[in-house]
Amino acid sequence: KQEVTQIPAALSVPEGENLVLNCSFTDSAIYNLQWFRQDPGKGLTSLLLIQSSQREQTSGRLNASLDKSSGRSTLYIAASQPGDSATYLCAVRALTGANSKLTFGKGITLSVRP
Amino acid sequence: DGGITQSPKYLFRKEGQNVTLSCEQNLNHDAMYWYRQDPGQGLRLIYYSQIVNDFQKGDIAEGYSVSREKKESFPLTVTSAQKNPTAFYLCASTNGGSSYNEQFFGPGTRLTVL
């Protein structure tokens, strides 16, 4: 059974710092991996999707990498801002297909201090 | 604008009542999903549907029921058999027919049992 772990559960950094959020998964046979952002009381917003054949994806100040062999992904946030404060979740999709289910980590709650 | 809508945003239920949560999408996505989110537990899959008139149980289906009569709609009924229904419920969809099968989420429904 796939398990996704995100450690630490919470992180507080000063504004302007570059930071890395980690995600690990136990079964490397994945279809893709997706990073989400969730603000309190809201739904999830997709940040980046990495297909199993890709190594990284970039969007603005965000860069996500994927190392299937080691079961790890990182989300790099450059020059963090208070508006980046939110919970960040990673999820992996089972290899059974494009419509198969995602397995989520519990998320990392990020606080960026002004 | 394309997206996923969930209604109502807040729902209060008395013990012993069944309630139905609405989820509609105009993204023309084949697959739809229902998740439950509890503090400290992350997202857990309740049911998912990969195609109209077909759906599968997720990890915590007991006490819930769904239907998928139309591609756009995937309502979730929380029955009186669900012992602890107070939670944040999230609906999602994916376009499996695309090579870029990103999962999108609705804004969520918060259900409280009185």
PDB file of C-alpha atoms in Angstrom:
ATOM      1  CA  LYS A   1       0.000   0.000   0.000  1.00  0.00           C
ATOM      2  CA  GLN A   2       1.346   3.378  -1.022  1.00  0.00           C
ATOM      3  CA  GLU A   3       2.261   5.727   1.817  1.00  0.00           C
ATOM      4  CA  VAL A   4       3.205   9.383   1.397  1.00  0.00           C
ATOM      5  CA  THR A   5       5.109  11.223   4.109  1.00  0.00           C
ATOM      6  CA  GLN A   6       5.757  14.920   4.509  1.00  0.00           C
ATOM      7  CA  ILE A   7       8.111  16.042   7.251  1.00  0.00           C
ATOM      8  CA  PRO A   8       8.103  18.347   9.138  1.00  0.00           C
ATOM      9  CA  ALA A   9       4.393  18.976   9.699  1.00  0.00           C
ATOM     10  CA  ALA A  10       5.005  22.690  10.177  1.00  0.00           C
ATOM     11  CA  LEU A  11       7.677  25.155   9.166  1.00  0.00           C
ATOM     12  CA  SER A  12       8.245  28.837   9.955  1.00  0.00           C
ATOM     13  CA  VAL A  13      10.726  30.948   7.981  1.00  0.00           C
ATOM     14  CA  PRO A  14      11.526  34.646   7.581  1.00  0.00           C
ATOM     15  CA  GLU A  15      10.465  36.418   4.442  1.00  0.00           C
ATOM     16  CA  GLY A  16      12.914  36.181   1.560  1.00  0.00           C
ATOM     17  CA  GLU A  17      14.311  32.786   2.461  1.00  0.00           C
ATOM     18  CA  ASN A  18      14.595  30.053  -0.170  1.00  0.00           C
ATOM     19  CA  LEU A  19      13.083  26.853   1.148  1.00  0.00           C
ATOM     20  CA  VAL A  20      12.582  23.211   0.284  1.00  0.00           C
ATOM     21  CA  LEU A  21       9.571  21.107   1.188  1.00  0.00           C
ATOM     22  CA  ASN A  22      10.074  17.353   1.136  1.00  0.00           C
ATOM     23  CA  CYS A  23       7.775  14.516   0.148  1.00  0.00           C
ATOM     24  CA  SER A  24       8.582  10.807   0.239  1.00  0.00           C
ATOM     25  CA  PHE A  25       6.601   7.828  -1.004  1.00  0.00           C
ATOM     26  CA  THR A  26       7.040   4.102  -0.465  1.00  0.00           C
ATOM     27  CA  ASP A  27       6.100   2.647  -3.873  1.00  0.00           C
ATOM     28  CA  SER A  28       8.056   4.015  -6.812  1.00  0.00           C
ATOM     29  CA  ALA A  29       5.558   2.638  -9.352  1.00  0.00           C
ATOM     30  CA  ILE A  30       3.661   5.891  -9.774  1.00  0.00           C
ATOM     31  CA  TYR A  31       1.852   7.500 -12.708  1.00  0.00           C
ATOM     32  CA  ASN A  32       2.571  11.065 -11.642  1.00  0.00           C
ATOM     33  CA  LEU A  33       3.062  13.310  -8.622  1.00  0.00           C
ATOM     34  CA  GLN A  34       1.235  16.529  -7.894  1.00  0.00           C
ATOM     35  CA  TRP A  35       1.887  19.368  -5.441  1.00  0.00           C
ATOM     36  CA  PHE A  36      -1.039  21.344  -4.032  1.00  0.00           C
ATOM     37  CA  ARG A  37      -1.537  24.409  -1.892  1.00  0.00           C
ATOM     38  CA  GLN A  38      -4.393  24.725   0.591  1.00  0.00           C
ATOM     39  CA  ASP A  39      -5.384  27.906   2.394  1.00  0.00           C
ATOM     40  CA  PRO A  40      -7.396  27.575   5.633  1.00  0.00           C
ATOM     41  CA  GLY A  41     -10.983  26.531   4.986  1.00  0.00           C
ATOM     42  CA  LYS A  42     -10.461  26.313   1.232  1.00  0.00           C
ATOM     43  CA  GLY A  43     -10.098  23.648  -1.402  1.00  0.00           C
ATOM     44  CA  LEU A  44      -6.786  22.523  -2.867  1.00  0.00           C
ATOM     45  CA  THR A  45      -5.087  24.487  -5.626  1.00  0.00           C
ATOM     46  CA  SER A  46      -2.817  22.583  -7.981  1.00  0.00           C
ATOM     47  CA  LEU A  47       0.708  23.987  -8.134  1.00  0.00           C
ATOM     48  CA  LEU A  48       2.727  21.556 -10.197  1.00  0.00           C
ATOM     49  CA  LEU A  49       2.274  18.158 -11.829  1.00  0.00           C
ATOM     50  CA  ILE A  50       5.264  15.937 -12.625  1.00  0.00           C
ATOM     51  CA  GLN A  51       4.746  12.929 -14.874  1.00  0.00           C
ATOM     52  CA  SER A  52       6.641   9.767 -13.936  1.00  0.00           C
ATOM     53  CA  SER A  53       8.978  10.243 -16.903  1.00  0.00           C
ATOM     54  CA  GLN A  54       9.916  13.786 -15.879  1.00  0.00           C
ATOM     55  CA  ARG A  55      12.518  14.969 -13.393  1.00  0.00           C
ATOM     56  CA  GLU A  56      11.232  18.461 -12.628  1.00  0.00           C
ATOM     57  CA  GLN A  57       8.658  21.142 -13.338  1.00  0.00           C
ATOM     58  CA  THR A  58       8.821  24.879 -12.811  1.00  0.00           C
ATOM     59  CA  SER A  59       6.203  27.576 -12.386  1.00  0.00           C
ATOM     60  CA  GLY A  60       7.327  31.040 -11.412  1.00  0.00           C
ATOM     61  CA  ARG A  61       9.120  30.871  -8.053  1.00  0.00           C
ATOM     62  CA  LEU A  62       8.216  27.208  -7.625  1.00  0.00           C
ATOM     63  CA  ASN A  63      10.258  24.236  -8.774  1.00  0.00           C
ATOM     64  CA  ALA A  64       9.332  20.627  -8.098  1.00  0.00           C
ATOM     65  CA  SER A  65      11.643  17.689  -8.615  1.00  0.00           C
ATOM     66  CA  LEU A  66      10.972  13.965  -8.733  1.00  0.00           C
ATOM     67  CA  ASP A  67      13.315  11.073  -8.037  1.00  0.00           C
ATOM     68  CA  LYS A  68      11.244   7.924  -8.467  1.00  0.00           C
ATOM     69  CA  SER A  69      14.042   5.524  -7.662  1.00  0.00           C
ATOM     70  CA  SER A  70      14.503   6.984  -4.201  1.00  0.00           C
ATOM     71  CA  GLY A  71      10.781   7.727  -3.718  1.00  0.00           C
ATOM     72  CA  ARG A  72      11.286  11.422  -3.156  1.00  0.00           C
ATOM     73  CA  SER A  73      10.038  14.764  -4.408  1.00  0.00           C
ATOM     74  CA  THR A  74      10.915  18.276  -3.346  1.00  0.00           C
ATOM     75  CA  LEU A  75       9.108  21.578  -3.794  1.00  0.00           C
ATOM     76  CA  TYR A  76      11.502  24.506  -3.919  1.00  0.00           C
ATOM     77  CA  ILE A  77      10.103  27.963  -3.174  1.00  0.00           C
ATOM     78  CA  ALA A  78      12.376  30.856  -4.050  1.00  0.00           C
ATOM     79  CA  ALA A  79      12.358  34.164  -2.200  1.00  0.00           C
ATOM     80  CA  SER A  80       9.462  33.252   0.068  1.00  0.00           C
ATOM     81  CA  GLN A  81       6.754  35.830   0.789  1.00  0.00           C
ATOM     82  CA  PRO A  82       4.090  36.097   3.519  1.00  0.00           C
ATOM     83  CA  GLY A  83       1.513  35.258   0.838  1.00  0.00           C
ATOM     84  CA  ASP A  84       3.131  31.832   0.494  1.00  0.00           C
ATOM     85  CA  SER A  85       1.856  30.940   3.958  1.00  0.00           C
ATOM     86  CA  ALA A  86      -0.412  27.920   3.499  1.00  0.00           C
ATOM     87  CA  THR A  87      -0.409  24.136   3.765  1.00  0.00           C
ATOM     88  CA  TYR A  88       1.423  22.328   0.970  1.00  0.00           C
ATOM     89  CA  LEU A  89       0.416  18.778   0.104  1.00  0.00           C
ATOM     90  CA  CYS A  90       1.957  16.290  -2.259  1.00  0.00           C
ATOM     91  CA  ALA A  91       0.068  13.397  -3.810  1.00  0.00           C
ATOM     92  CA  VAL A  92       1.048  10.451  -5.987  1.00  0.00           C
ATOM     93  CA  ARG A  93      -1.180   8.793  -8.548  1.00  0.00           C
ATOM     94  CA  ALA A  94      -1.208   5.004  -8.790  1.00  0.00           C
ATOM     95  CA  LEU A  95       0.302   3.393 -11.857  1.00  0.00           C
ATOM     96  CA  THR A  96      -3.013   1.778 -12.748  1.00  0.00           C
ATOM     97  CA  GLY A  97      -3.955   4.702 -14.913  1.00  0.00           C
ATOM     98  CA  ALA A  98      -4.657   8.346 -15.538  1.00  0.00           C
ATOM     99  CA  ASN A  99      -7.952   8.253 -13.654  1.00  0.00           C
ATOM    100  CA  SER A 100      -6.693   6.182 -10.752  1.00  0.00           C
ATOM    101  CA  LYS A 101      -6.718   7.483  -7.233  1.00  0.00           C
ATOM    102  CA  LEU A 102      -4.236   9.785  -5.559  1.00  0.00           C
ATOM    103  CA  THR A 103      -2.570   9.081  -2.234  1.00  0.00           C
ATOM    104  CA  PHE A 104      -1.917  12.226  -0.227  1.00  0.00           C
ATOM    105  CA  GLY A 105       0.607  13.219   2.372  1.00  0.00           C
ATOM    106  CA  LYS A 106      -0.669  15.054   5.432  1.00  0.00           C
ATOM    107  CA  GLY A 107       0.861  18.311   4.312  1.00  0.00           C
ATOM    108  CA  ILE A 108       3.374  20.848   5.575  1.00  0.00           C
ATOM    109  CA  THR A 109       1.969  24.039   7.082  1.00  0.00           C
ATOM    110  CA  LEU A 110       4.258  26.881   6.080  1.00  0.00           C
ATOM    111  CA  SER A 111       4.353  30.236   7.809  1.00  0.00           C
ATOM    112  CA  VAL A 112       6.435  33.011   6.245  1.00  0.00           C
ATOM    113  CA  ARG A 113       7.154  35.789   8.747  1.00  0.00           C
ATOM    114  CA  PRO A 114       7.340  39.400   7.474  1.00  0.00           C
TER     115      PRO A 114
ATOM    116  CA  ASP B   1     -15.083  29.932 -16.251  1.00  0.00           C
ATOM    117  CA  GLY B   2     -14.449  26.220 -16.035  1.00  0.00           C
ATOM    118  CA  GLY B   3     -14.253  24.640 -12.648  1.00  0.00           C
ATOM    119  CA  ILE B   4     -15.794  22.576  -9.897  1.00  0.00           C
ATOM    120  CA  THR B   5     -18.596  23.842  -7.696  1.00  0.00           C
ATOM    121  CA  GLN B   6     -19.685  22.368  -4.398  1.00  0.00           C
ATOM    122  CA  SER B   7     -22.784  23.248  -2.453  1.00  0.00           C
ATOM    123  CA  PRO B   8     -23.604  24.120   0.164  1.00  0.00           C
ATOM    124  CA  LYS B   9     -20.467  25.653   1.647  1.00  0.00           C
ATOM    125  CA  TYR B  10     -21.659  24.879   5.180  1.00  0.00           C
ATOM    126  CA  LEU B  11     -24.100  22.142   6.166  1.00  0.00           C
ATOM    127  CA  PHE B  12     -25.538  21.237   9.529  1.00  0.00           C
ATOM    128  CA  ARG B  13     -27.091  17.868  10.151  1.00  0.00           C
ATOM    129  CA  LYS B  14     -28.948  16.402  13.060  1.00  0.00           C
ATOM    130  CA  GLU B  15     -28.020  12.919  14.148  1.00  0.00           C
ATOM    131  CA  GLY B  16     -29.944  10.278  12.243  1.00  0.00           C
ATOM    132  CA  GLN B  17     -30.441  12.400   9.124  1.00  0.00           C
ATOM    133  CA  ASN B  18     -29.141  11.703   5.657  1.00  0.00           C
ATOM    134  CA  VAL B  19     -27.683  14.662   3.786  1.00  0.00           C
ATOM    135  CA  THR B  20     -26.504  15.068   0.200  1.00  0.00           C
ATOM    136  CA  LEU B  21     -23.522  17.148  -0.861  1.00  0.00           C
ATOM    137  CA  SER B  22     -23.507  18.482  -4.387  1.00  0.00           C
ATOM    138  CA  CYS B  23     -20.536  18.463  -6.769  1.00  0.00           C
ATOM    139  CA  GLU B  24     -20.721  19.765 -10.332  1.00  0.00           C
ATOM    140  CA  GLN B  25     -17.944  20.251 -12.879  1.00  0.00           C
ATOM    141  CA  ASN B  26     -17.936  21.891 -16.297  1.00  0.00           C
ATOM    142  CA  LEU B  27     -14.420  20.776 -17.210  1.00  0.00           C
ATOM    143  CA  ASN B  28     -15.654  17.796 -19.252  1.00  0.00           C
ATOM    144  CA  HIS B  29     -13.584  15.519 -17.019  1.00  0.00           C
ATOM    145  CA  ASP B  30     -14.219  11.797 -16.995  1.00  0.00           C
ATOM    146  CA  ALA B  31     -13.177  11.006 -13.430  1.00  0.00           C
ATOM    147  CA  MET B  32     -14.550  12.474 -10.222  1.00  0.00           C
ATOM    148  CA  TYR B  33     -13.609  11.889  -6.591  1.00  0.00           C
ATOM    149  CA  TRP B  34     -14.839  12.545  -3.076  1.00  0.00           C
ATOM    150  CA  TYR B  35     -12.414  13.069  -0.203  1.00  0.00           C
ATOM    151  CA  ARG B  36     -12.844  13.681   3.471  1.00  0.00           C
ATOM    152  CA  GLN B  37     -10.390  15.889   5.368  1.00  0.00           C
ATOM    153  CA  ASP B  38     -10.011  15.808   9.135  1.00  0.00           C
ATOM    154  CA  PRO B  39      -7.469  17.772  11.175  1.00  0.00           C
ATOM    155  CA  GLY B  40      -4.195  15.873  11.407  1.00  0.00           C
ATOM    156  CA  GLN B  41      -5.345  13.049   9.125  1.00  0.00           C
ATOM    157  CA  GLY B  42      -4.905  14.432   5.639  1.00  0.00           C
ATOM    158  CA  LEU B  43      -7.242  13.606   2.763  1.00  0.00           C
ATOM    159  CA  ARG B  44      -8.950  10.231   2.651  1.00  0.00           C
ATOM    160  CA  LEU B  45     -10.728   8.913  -0.425  1.00  0.00           C
ATOM    161  CA  ILE B  46     -14.403   8.058   0.020  1.00  0.00           C
ATOM    162  CA  TYR B  47     -15.567   7.148  -3.506  1.00  0.00           C
ATOM    163  CA  TYR B  48     -14.428   7.747  -7.053  1.00  0.00           C
ATOM    164  CA  SER B  49     -15.937   7.385 -10.484  1.00  0.00           C
ATOM    165  CA  GLN B  50     -13.928   6.936 -13.655  1.00  0.00           C
ATOM    166  CA  ILE B  51     -16.909   7.030 -15.995  1.00  0.00           C
ATOM    167  CA  VAL B  52     -20.635   7.717 -15.972  1.00  0.00           C
ATOM    168  CA  ASN B  53     -22.764   5.041 -14.271  1.00  0.00           C
ATOM    169  CA  ASP B  54     -19.740   3.469 -12.625  1.00  0.00           C
ATOM    170  CA  PHE B  55     -18.020   4.145  -9.298  1.00  0.00           C
ATOM    171  CA  GLN B  56     -15.681   2.430  -6.846  1.00  0.00           C
ATOM    172  CA  LYS B  57     -15.268   2.509  -3.103  1.00  0.00           C
ATOM    173  CA  GLY B  58     -12.302   4.332  -1.721  1.00  0.00           C
ATOM    174  CA  ASP B  59     -10.614   3.797   1.611  1.00  0.00           C
ATOM    175  CA  ILE B  60     -13.487   4.962   3.853  1.00  0.00           C
ATOM    176  CA  ALA B  61     -16.740   4.299   1.956  1.00  0.00           C
ATOM    177  CA  GLU B  62     -18.768   2.950   4.880  1.00  0.00           C
ATOM    178  CA  GLY B  63     -21.719   5.207   5.691  1.00  0.00           C
ATOM    179  CA  TYR B  64     -21.553   7.027   2.358  1.00  0.00           C
ATOM    180  CA  SER B  65     -23.219   6.559  -1.025  1.00  0.00           C
ATOM    181  CA  VAL B  66     -22.775   8.162  -4.453  1.00  0.00           C
ATOM    182  CA  SER B  67     -24.300   8.208  -7.901  1.00  0.00           C
ATOM    183  CA  ARG B  68     -22.913   9.184 -11.300  1.00  0.00           C
ATOM    184  CA  GLU B  69     -25.830   9.576 -13.655  1.00  0.00           C
ATOM    185  CA  LYS B  70     -24.304  12.494 -15.547  1.00  0.00           C
ATOM    186  CA  LYS B  71     -20.719  13.265 -16.458  1.00  0.00           C
ATOM    187  CA  GLU B  72     -20.949  16.674 -14.802  1.00  0.00           C
ATOM    188  CA  SER B  73     -22.380  15.595 -11.460  1.00  0.00           C
ATOM    189  CA  PHE B  74     -21.202  13.353  -8.624  1.00  0.00           C
ATOM    190  CA  PRO B  75     -23.353  13.850  -5.494  1.00  0.00           C
ATOM    191  CA  LEU B  76     -22.332  12.346  -2.167  1.00  0.00           C
ATOM    192  CA  THR B  77     -24.891  11.226   0.411  1.00  0.00           C
ATOM    193  CA  VAL B  78     -23.795  11.004   4.013  1.00  0.00           C
ATOM    194  CA  THR B  79     -26.091   8.489   5.647  1.00  0.00           C
ATOM    195  CA  SER B  80     -27.050   8.015   9.275  1.00  0.00           C
ATOM    196  CA  ALA B  81     -24.774   4.968   9.273  1.00  0.00           C
ATOM    197  CA  GLN B  82     -21.719   7.236   9.176  1.00  0.00           C
ATOM    198  CA  LYS B  83     -20.812   7.486  12.851  1.00  0.00           C
ATOM    199  CA  ASN B  84     -18.582  10.536  12.748  1.00  0.00           C
ATOM    200  CA  PRO B  85     -19.540  12.638   9.722  1.00  0.00           C
ATOM    201  CA  THR B  86     -18.321  16.024  10.946  1.00  0.00           C
ATOM    202  CA  ALA B  87     -15.532  16.918   8.516  1.00  0.00           C
ATOM    203  CA  PHE B  88     -14.519  18.980   5.487  1.00  0.00           C
ATOM    204  CA  TYR B  89     -15.576  17.281   2.243  1.00  0.00           C
ATOM    205  CA  LEU B  90     -13.743  17.907  -1.012  1.00  0.00           C
ATOM    206  CA  CYS B  91     -14.765  16.959  -4.530  1.00  0.00           C
ATOM    207  CA  ALA B  92     -12.227  16.656  -7.331  1.00  0.00           C
ATOM    208  CA  SER B  93     -11.988  15.713 -10.989  1.00  0.00           C
ATOM    209  CA  THR B  94      -9.361  14.593 -13.504  1.00  0.00           C
ATOM    210  CA  ASN B  95      -9.274  14.443 -17.264  1.00  0.00           C
ATOM    211  CA  GLY B  96      -7.815  11.022 -17.857  1.00  0.00           C
ATOM    212  CA  GLY B  97      -8.137  11.430 -21.586  1.00  0.00           C
ATOM    213  CA  SER B  98      -5.460  14.083 -21.553  1.00  0.00           C
ATOM    214  CA  SER B  99      -1.760  13.377 -21.331  1.00  0.00           C
ATOM    215  CA  TYR B 100      -1.672  16.064 -18.671  1.00  0.00           C
ATOM    216  CA  ASN B 101      -4.016  14.507 -16.117  1.00  0.00           C
ATOM    217  CA  GLU B 102      -4.003  17.074 -13.405  1.00  0.00           C
ATOM    218  CA  GLN B 103      -6.465  16.796 -10.538  1.00  0.00           C
ATOM    219  CA  PHE B 104      -8.583  19.823  -9.698  1.00  0.00           C
ATOM    220  CA  PHE B 105     -10.560  20.457  -6.538  1.00  0.00           C
ATOM    221  CA  GLY B 106     -13.751  22.239  -5.582  1.00  0.00           C
ATOM    222  CA  PRO B 107     -13.956  24.720  -2.693  1.00  0.00           C
ATOM    223  CA  GLY B 108     -15.293  22.144  -0.226  1.00  0.00           C
ATOM    224  CA  THR B 109     -18.315  21.643   2.023  1.00  0.00           C
ATOM    225  CA  ARG B 110     -17.979  21.729   5.787  1.00  0.00           C
ATOM    226  CA  LEU B 111     -20.444  19.350   7.416  1.00  0.00           C
ATOM    227  CA  THR B 112     -21.241  19.621  11.112  1.00  0.00           C
ATOM    228  CA  VAL B 113     -23.409  17.190  13.032  1.00  0.00           C
ATOM    229  CA  LEU B 114     -25.395  18.831  15.788  1.00  0.00           C
TER     230      LEU B 114
END
